[in-house]
PDB file of C-alpha atoms in Angstrom:
ATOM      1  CA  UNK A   1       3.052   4.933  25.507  1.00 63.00           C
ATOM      2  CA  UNK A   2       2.144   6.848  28.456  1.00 77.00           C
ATOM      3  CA  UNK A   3       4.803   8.509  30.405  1.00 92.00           C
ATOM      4  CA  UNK A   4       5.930   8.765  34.115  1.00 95.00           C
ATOM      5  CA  UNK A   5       2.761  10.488  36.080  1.00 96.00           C
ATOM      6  CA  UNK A   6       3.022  11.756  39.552  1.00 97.00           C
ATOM      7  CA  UNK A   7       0.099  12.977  42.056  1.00 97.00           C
ATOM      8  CA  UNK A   8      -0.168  14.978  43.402  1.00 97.00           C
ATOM      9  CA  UNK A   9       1.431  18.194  41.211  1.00 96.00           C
ATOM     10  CA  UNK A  10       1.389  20.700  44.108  1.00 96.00           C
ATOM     11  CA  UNK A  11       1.090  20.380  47.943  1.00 96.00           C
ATOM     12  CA  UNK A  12       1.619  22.576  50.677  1.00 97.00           C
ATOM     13  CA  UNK A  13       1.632  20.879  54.168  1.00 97.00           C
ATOM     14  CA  UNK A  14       2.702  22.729  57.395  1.00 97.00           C
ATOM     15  CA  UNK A  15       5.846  21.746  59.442  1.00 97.00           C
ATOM     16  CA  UNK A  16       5.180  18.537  61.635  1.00 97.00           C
ATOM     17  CA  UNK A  17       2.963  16.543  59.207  1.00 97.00           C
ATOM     18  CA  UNK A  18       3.936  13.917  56.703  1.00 97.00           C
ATOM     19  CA  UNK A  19       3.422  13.459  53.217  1.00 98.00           C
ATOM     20  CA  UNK A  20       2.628  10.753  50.651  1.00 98.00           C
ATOM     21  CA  UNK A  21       3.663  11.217  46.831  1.00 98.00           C
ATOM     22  CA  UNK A  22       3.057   8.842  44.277  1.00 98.00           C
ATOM     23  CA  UNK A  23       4.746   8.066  40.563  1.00 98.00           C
ATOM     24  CA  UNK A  24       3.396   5.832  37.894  1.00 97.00           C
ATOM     25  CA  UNK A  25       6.220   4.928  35.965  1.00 96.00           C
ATOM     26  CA  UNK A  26       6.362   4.495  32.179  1.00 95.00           C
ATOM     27  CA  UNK A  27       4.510   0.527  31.399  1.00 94.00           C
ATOM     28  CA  UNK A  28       6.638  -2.315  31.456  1.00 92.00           C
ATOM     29  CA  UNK A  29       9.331  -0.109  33.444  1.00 92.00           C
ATOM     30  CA  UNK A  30      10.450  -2.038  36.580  1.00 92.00           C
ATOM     31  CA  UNK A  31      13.009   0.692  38.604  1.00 92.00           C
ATOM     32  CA  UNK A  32      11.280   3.463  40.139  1.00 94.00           C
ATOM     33  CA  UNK A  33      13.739   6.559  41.361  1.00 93.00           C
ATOM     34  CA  UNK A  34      12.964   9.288  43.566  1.00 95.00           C
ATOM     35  CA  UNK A  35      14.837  12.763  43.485  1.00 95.00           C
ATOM     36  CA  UNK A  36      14.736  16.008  45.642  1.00 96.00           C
ATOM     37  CA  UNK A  37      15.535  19.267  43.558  1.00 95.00           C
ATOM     38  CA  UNK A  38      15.663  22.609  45.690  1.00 95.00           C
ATOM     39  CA  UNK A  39      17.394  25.712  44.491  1.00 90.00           C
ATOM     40  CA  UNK A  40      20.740  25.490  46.578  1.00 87.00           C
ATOM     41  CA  UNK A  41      21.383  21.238  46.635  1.00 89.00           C
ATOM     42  CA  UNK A  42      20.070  20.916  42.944  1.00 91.00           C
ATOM     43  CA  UNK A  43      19.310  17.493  42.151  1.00 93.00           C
ATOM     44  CA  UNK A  44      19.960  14.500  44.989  1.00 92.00           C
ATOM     45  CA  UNK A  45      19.109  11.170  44.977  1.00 90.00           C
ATOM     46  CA  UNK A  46      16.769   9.680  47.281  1.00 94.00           C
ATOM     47  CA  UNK A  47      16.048   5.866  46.501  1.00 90.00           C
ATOM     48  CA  UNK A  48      15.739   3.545  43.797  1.00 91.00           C
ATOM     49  CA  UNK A  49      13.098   0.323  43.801  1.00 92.00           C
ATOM     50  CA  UNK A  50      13.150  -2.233  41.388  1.00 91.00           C
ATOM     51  CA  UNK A  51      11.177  -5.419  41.882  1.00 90.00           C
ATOM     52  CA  UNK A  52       9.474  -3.920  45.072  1.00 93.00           C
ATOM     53  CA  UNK A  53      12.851  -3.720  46.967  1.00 92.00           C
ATOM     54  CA  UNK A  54      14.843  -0.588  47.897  1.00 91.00           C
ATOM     55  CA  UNK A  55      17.804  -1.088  45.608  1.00 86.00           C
ATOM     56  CA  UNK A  56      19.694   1.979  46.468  1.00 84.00           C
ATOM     57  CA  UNK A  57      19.739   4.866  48.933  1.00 87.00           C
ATOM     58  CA  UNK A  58      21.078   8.485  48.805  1.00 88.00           C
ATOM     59  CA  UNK A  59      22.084  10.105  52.191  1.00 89.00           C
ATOM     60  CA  UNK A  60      18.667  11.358  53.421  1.00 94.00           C
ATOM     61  CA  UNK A  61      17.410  11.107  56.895  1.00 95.00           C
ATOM     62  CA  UNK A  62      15.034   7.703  57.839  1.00 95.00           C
ATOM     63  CA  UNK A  63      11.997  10.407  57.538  1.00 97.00           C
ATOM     64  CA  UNK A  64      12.028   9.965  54.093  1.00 97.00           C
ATOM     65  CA  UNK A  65      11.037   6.254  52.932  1.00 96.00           C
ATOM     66  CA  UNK A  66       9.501   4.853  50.129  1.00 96.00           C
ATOM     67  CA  UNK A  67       7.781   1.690  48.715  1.00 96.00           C
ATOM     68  CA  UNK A  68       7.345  -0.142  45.040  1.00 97.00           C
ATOM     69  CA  UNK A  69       3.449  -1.855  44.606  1.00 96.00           C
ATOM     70  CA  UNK A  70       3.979  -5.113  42.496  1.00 94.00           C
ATOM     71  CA  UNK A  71       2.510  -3.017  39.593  1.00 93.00           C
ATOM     72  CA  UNK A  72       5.951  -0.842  39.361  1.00 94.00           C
ATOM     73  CA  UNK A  73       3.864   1.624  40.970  1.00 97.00           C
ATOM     74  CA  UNK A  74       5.848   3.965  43.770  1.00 97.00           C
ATOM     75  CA  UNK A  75       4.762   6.214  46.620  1.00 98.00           C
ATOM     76  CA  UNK A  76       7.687   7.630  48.813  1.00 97.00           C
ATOM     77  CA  UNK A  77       6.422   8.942  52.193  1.00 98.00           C
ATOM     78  CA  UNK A  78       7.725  11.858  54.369  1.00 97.00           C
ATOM     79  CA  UNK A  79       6.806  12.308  58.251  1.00 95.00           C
ATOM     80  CA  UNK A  80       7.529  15.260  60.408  1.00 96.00           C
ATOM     81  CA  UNK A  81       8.010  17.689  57.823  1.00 97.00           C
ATOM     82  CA  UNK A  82      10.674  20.698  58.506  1.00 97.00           C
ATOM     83  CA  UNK A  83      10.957  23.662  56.083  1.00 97.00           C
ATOM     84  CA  UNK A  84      13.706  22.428  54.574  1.00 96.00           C
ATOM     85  CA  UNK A  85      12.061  19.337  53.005  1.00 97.00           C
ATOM     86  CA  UNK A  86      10.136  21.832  50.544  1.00 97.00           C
ATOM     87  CA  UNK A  87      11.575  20.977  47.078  1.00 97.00           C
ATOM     88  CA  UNK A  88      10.549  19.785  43.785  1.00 96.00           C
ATOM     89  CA  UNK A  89      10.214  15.787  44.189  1.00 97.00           C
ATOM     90  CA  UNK A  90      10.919  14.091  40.982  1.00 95.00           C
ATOM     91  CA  UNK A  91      10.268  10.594  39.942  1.00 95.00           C
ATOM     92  CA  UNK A  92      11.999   8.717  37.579  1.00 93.00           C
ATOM     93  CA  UNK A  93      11.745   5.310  35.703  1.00 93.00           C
ATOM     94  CA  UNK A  94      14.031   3.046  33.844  1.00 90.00           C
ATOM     95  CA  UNK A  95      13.515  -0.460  32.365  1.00 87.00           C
ATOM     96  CA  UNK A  96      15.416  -2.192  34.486  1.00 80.00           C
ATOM     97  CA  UNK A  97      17.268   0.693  36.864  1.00 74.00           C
ATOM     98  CA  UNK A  98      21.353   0.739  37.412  1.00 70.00           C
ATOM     99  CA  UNK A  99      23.843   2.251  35.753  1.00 70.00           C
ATOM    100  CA  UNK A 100      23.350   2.950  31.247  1.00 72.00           C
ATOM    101  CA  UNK A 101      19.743   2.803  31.568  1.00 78.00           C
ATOM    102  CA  UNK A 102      18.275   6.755  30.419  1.00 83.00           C
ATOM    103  CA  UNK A 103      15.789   7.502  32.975  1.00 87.00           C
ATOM    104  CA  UNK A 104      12.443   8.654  32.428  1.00 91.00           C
ATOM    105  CA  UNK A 105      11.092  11.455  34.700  1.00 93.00           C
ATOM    106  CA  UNK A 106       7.800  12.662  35.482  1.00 94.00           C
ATOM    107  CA  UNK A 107       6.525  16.281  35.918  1.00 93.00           C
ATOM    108  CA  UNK A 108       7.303  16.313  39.997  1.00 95.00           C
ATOM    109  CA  UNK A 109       5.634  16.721  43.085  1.00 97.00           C
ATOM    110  CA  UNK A 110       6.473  20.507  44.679  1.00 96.00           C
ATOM    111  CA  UNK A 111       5.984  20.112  48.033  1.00 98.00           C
ATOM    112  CA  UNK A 112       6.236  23.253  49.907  1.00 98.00           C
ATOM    113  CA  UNK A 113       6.232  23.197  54.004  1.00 97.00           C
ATOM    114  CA  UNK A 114       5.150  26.011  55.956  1.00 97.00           C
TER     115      UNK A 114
ATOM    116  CA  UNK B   1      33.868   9.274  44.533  1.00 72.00           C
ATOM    117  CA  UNK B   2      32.108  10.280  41.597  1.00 81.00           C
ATOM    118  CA  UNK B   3      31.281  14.338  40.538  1.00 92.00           C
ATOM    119  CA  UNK B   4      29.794  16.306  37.856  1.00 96.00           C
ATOM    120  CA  UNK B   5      30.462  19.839  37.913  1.00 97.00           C
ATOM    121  CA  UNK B   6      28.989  22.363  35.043  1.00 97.00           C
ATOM    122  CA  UNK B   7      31.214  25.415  35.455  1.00 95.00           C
ATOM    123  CA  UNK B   8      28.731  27.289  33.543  1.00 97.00           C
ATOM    124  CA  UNK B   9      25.817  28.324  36.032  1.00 95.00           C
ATOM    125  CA  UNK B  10      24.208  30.586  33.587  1.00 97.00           C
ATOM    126  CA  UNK B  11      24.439  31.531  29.637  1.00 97.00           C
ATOM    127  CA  UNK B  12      22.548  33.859  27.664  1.00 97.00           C
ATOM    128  CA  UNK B  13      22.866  34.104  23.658  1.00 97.00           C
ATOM    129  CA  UNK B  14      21.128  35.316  20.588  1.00 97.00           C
ATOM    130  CA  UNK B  15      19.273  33.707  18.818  1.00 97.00           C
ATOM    131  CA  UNK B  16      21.202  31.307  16.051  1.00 97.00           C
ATOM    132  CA  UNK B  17      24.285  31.272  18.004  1.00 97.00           C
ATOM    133  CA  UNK B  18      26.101  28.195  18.503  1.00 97.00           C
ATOM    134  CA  UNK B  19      26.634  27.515  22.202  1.00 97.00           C
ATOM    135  CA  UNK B  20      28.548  25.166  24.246  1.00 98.00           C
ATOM    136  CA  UNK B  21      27.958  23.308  28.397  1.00 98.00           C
ATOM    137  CA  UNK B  22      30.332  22.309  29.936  1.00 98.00           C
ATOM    138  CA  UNK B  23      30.432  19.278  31.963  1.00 98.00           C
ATOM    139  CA  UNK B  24      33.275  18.176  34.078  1.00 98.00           C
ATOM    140  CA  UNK B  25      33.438  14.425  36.174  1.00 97.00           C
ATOM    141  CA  UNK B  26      35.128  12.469  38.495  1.00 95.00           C
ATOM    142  CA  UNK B  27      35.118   8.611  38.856  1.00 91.00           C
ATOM    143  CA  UNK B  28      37.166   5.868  39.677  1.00 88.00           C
ATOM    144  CA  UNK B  29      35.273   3.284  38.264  1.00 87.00           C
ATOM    145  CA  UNK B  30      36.620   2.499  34.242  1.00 89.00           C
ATOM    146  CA  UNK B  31      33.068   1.669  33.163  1.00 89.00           C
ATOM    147  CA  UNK B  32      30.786   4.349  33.635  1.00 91.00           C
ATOM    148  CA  UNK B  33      27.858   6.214  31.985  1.00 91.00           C
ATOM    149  CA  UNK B  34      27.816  10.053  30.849  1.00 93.00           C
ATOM    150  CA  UNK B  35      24.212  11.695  30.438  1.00 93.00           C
ATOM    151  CA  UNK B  36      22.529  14.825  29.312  1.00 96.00           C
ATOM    152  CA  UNK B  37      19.038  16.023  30.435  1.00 95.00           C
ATOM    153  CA  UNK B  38      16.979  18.725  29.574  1.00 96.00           C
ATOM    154  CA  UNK B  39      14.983  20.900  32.044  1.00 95.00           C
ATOM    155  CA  UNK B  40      12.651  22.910  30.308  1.00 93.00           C
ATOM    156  CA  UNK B  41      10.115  25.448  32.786  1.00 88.00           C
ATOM    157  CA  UNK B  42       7.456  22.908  33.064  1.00 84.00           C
ATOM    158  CA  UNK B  43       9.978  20.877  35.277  1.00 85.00           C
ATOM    159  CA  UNK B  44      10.005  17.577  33.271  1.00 88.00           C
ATOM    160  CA  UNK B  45      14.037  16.590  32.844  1.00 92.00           C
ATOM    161  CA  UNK B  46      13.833  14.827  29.583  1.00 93.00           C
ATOM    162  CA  UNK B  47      16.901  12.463  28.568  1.00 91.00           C
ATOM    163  CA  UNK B  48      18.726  13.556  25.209  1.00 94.00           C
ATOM    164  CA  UNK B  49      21.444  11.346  25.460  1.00 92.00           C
ATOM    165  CA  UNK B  50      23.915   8.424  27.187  1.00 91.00           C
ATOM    166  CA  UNK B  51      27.621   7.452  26.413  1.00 91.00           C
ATOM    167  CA  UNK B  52      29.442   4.921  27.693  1.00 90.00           C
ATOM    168  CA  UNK B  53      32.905   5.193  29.209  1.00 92.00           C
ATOM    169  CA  UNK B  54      34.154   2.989  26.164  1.00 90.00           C
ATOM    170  CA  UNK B  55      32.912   4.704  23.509  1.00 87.00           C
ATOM    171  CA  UNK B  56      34.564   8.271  22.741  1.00 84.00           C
ATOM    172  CA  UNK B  57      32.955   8.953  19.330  1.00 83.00           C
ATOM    173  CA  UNK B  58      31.392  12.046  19.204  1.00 85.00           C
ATOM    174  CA  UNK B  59      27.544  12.203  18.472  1.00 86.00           C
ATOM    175  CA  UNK B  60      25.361  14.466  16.675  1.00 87.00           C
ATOM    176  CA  UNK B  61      21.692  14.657  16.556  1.00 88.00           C
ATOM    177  CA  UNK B  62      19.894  17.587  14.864  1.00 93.00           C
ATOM    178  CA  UNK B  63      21.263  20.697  15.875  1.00 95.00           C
ATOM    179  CA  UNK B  64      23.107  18.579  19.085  1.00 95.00           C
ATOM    180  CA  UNK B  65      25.928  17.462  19.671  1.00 94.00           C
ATOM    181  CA  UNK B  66      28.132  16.122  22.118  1.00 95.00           C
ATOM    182  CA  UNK B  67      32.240  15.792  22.795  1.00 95.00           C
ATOM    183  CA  UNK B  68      33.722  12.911  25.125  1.00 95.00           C
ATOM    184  CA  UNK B  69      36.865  12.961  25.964  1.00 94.00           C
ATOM    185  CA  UNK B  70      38.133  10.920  28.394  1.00 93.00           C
ATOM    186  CA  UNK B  71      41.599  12.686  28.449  1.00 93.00           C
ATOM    187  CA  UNK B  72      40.090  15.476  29.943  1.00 95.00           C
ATOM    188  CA  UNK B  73      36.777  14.307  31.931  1.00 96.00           C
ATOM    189  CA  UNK B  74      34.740  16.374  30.401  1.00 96.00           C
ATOM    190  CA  UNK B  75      31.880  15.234  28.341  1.00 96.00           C
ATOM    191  CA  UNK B  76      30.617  18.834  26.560  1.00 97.00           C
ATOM    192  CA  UNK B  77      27.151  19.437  24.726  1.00 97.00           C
ATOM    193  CA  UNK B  78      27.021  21.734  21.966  1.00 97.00           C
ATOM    194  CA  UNK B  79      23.915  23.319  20.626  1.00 97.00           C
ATOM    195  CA  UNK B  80      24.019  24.641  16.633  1.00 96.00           C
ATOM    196  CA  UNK B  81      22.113  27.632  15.523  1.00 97.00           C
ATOM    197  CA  UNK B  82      20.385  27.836  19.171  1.00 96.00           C
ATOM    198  CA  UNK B  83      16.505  28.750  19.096  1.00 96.00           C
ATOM    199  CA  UNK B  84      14.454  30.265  21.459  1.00 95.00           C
ATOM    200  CA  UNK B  85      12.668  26.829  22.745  1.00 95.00           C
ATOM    201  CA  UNK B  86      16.692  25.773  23.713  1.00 96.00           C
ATOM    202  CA  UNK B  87      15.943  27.712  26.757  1.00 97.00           C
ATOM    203  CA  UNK B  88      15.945  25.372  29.781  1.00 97.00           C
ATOM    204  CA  UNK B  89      18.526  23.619  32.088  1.00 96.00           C
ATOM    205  CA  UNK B  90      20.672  21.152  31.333  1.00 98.00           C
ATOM    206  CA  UNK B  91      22.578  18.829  33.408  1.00 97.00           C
ATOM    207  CA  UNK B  92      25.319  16.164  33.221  1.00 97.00           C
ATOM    208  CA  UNK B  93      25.186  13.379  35.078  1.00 94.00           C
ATOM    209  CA  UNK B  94      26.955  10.247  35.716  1.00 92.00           C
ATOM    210  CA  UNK B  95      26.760   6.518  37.094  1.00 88.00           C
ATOM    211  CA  UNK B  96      28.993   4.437  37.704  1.00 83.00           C
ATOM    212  CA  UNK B  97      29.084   0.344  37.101  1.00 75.00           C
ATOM    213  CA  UNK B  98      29.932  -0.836  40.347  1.00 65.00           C
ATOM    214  CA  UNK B  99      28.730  -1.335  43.462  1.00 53.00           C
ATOM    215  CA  UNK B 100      27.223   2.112  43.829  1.00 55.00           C
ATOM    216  CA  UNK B 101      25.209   2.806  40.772  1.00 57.00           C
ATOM    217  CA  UNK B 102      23.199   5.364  41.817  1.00 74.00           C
ATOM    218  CA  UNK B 103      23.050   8.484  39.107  1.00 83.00           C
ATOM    219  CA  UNK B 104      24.539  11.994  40.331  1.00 89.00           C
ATOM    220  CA  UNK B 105      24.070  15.395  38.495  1.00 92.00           C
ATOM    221  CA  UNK B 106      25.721  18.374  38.159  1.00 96.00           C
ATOM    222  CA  UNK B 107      24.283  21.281  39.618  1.00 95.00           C
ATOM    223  CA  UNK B 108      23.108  22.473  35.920  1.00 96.00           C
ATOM    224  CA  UNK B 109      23.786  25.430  33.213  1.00 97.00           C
ATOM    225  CA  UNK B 110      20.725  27.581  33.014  1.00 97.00           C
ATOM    226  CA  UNK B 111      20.733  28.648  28.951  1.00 97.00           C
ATOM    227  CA  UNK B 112      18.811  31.598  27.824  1.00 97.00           C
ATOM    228  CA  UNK B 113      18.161  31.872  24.129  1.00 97.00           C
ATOM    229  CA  UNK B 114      17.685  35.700  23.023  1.00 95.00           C
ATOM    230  CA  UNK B 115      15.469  36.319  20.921  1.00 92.00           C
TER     231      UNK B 115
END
């Protein structure tokens, strides 16, 4: 079985523009999670979809949203980029999402902002 | 609110030593979930194991294993005869059952295996 993909690997945008990541979770998976890993804040939680709808939200600012495709498939979108949103973006997915499910996690996304 | 803290920012040992990460948490809730993930340098976190808040036993897989104990919070992962591929980052983490079930990690133990 294939596991959780994400695209692109590396990206380097400048300070202003947005960004669009996407994560292909594992088949048959329905919760999609999104995480932000930098150096100083380690691992934070972003947002969870399951069944297309935003199931859970960490404490981010609106500029970072996301979406789930009826396929399971999620992008998560970032718009006027600062320096601070460079990080490792991390996807993860679960069967059905919540609490005792073991997520799955892709390679990540490093996005770095100059 | 809920928190994992790993004491233990970075280890080092030689090979074939046993070492031990600490993991510390904080919850409210009485049914919650305990997890271990491994960060090797490619950057993949891959899951090595889950424990309930109701089940103390202590697990062992391989050369792994793992101590709950609920008396103390702390849910500790031993490694047995450590090898050089052991190398990575490992964080706790923990989710709770109720209305916020969102997963939180520590900030992770950074292990160096010596060869």
């Amino acid at each position: 079985k294939a596991g959780v993909t994400q695209t692109p690997r590396y990206l380097i945008k400048t300070r202003g523009q947005q960004v669009t990541l996407s994560c292909s979770p594992i088949s048959g998976h329905r919760s999609v999670s999104w995480y932000q890993q930098t150096p100083g804040q380690g691992l934070q939680f972003l947002f969870e979809y399951f069944s297309e709808t935003q199931r859970n939200k960490g404490n981010f600012p609106g500029r970072f949203s996301g979406r789930q495709f009826s396929n399971s498939r999620s992008e998560m979108n970032v718009s006027t980029l600062e320096l601070g949103d460079s990080a490792l973006y991390l996807c993860a997915s679960s069967l059905l999402g919540g609490p005792g499910y073991e997520q799955y996690f892709g390679p990540g996304t490093r996005l770095t902002v100059t | 609110a809920q928190k994992v803290t790993q004491a233990q920012t970075e280890i080092s040992v030689v090979e074939k030593e046993d070492v031990t990460l600490d993991c510390v948490y904080e919850t409210r809730d009485t049914t919650y979930y305990l997890f271990w993930y491994k960060q090797p340098p490619s950057g993949e976190l891959v899951f090595l194991i889950r424990r309930n808040s109701f089940d103390e036993q202590n697990e062992i897989s391989g050369r792994y294993s793992w101590n709950f104990q609920k008396s103390t919070s702390s849910f500790n992962f031993t490694i047995t005869a450590s090898q050089v591929v052991d190398s990575a980052v490992y964080f706790c983490a923990l989710s709770e059952a109720g209305r916020d079930d969102k997963i939180i990690f520590g900030k992770g133990t950074r292990l160096h295996i010596l060869p």
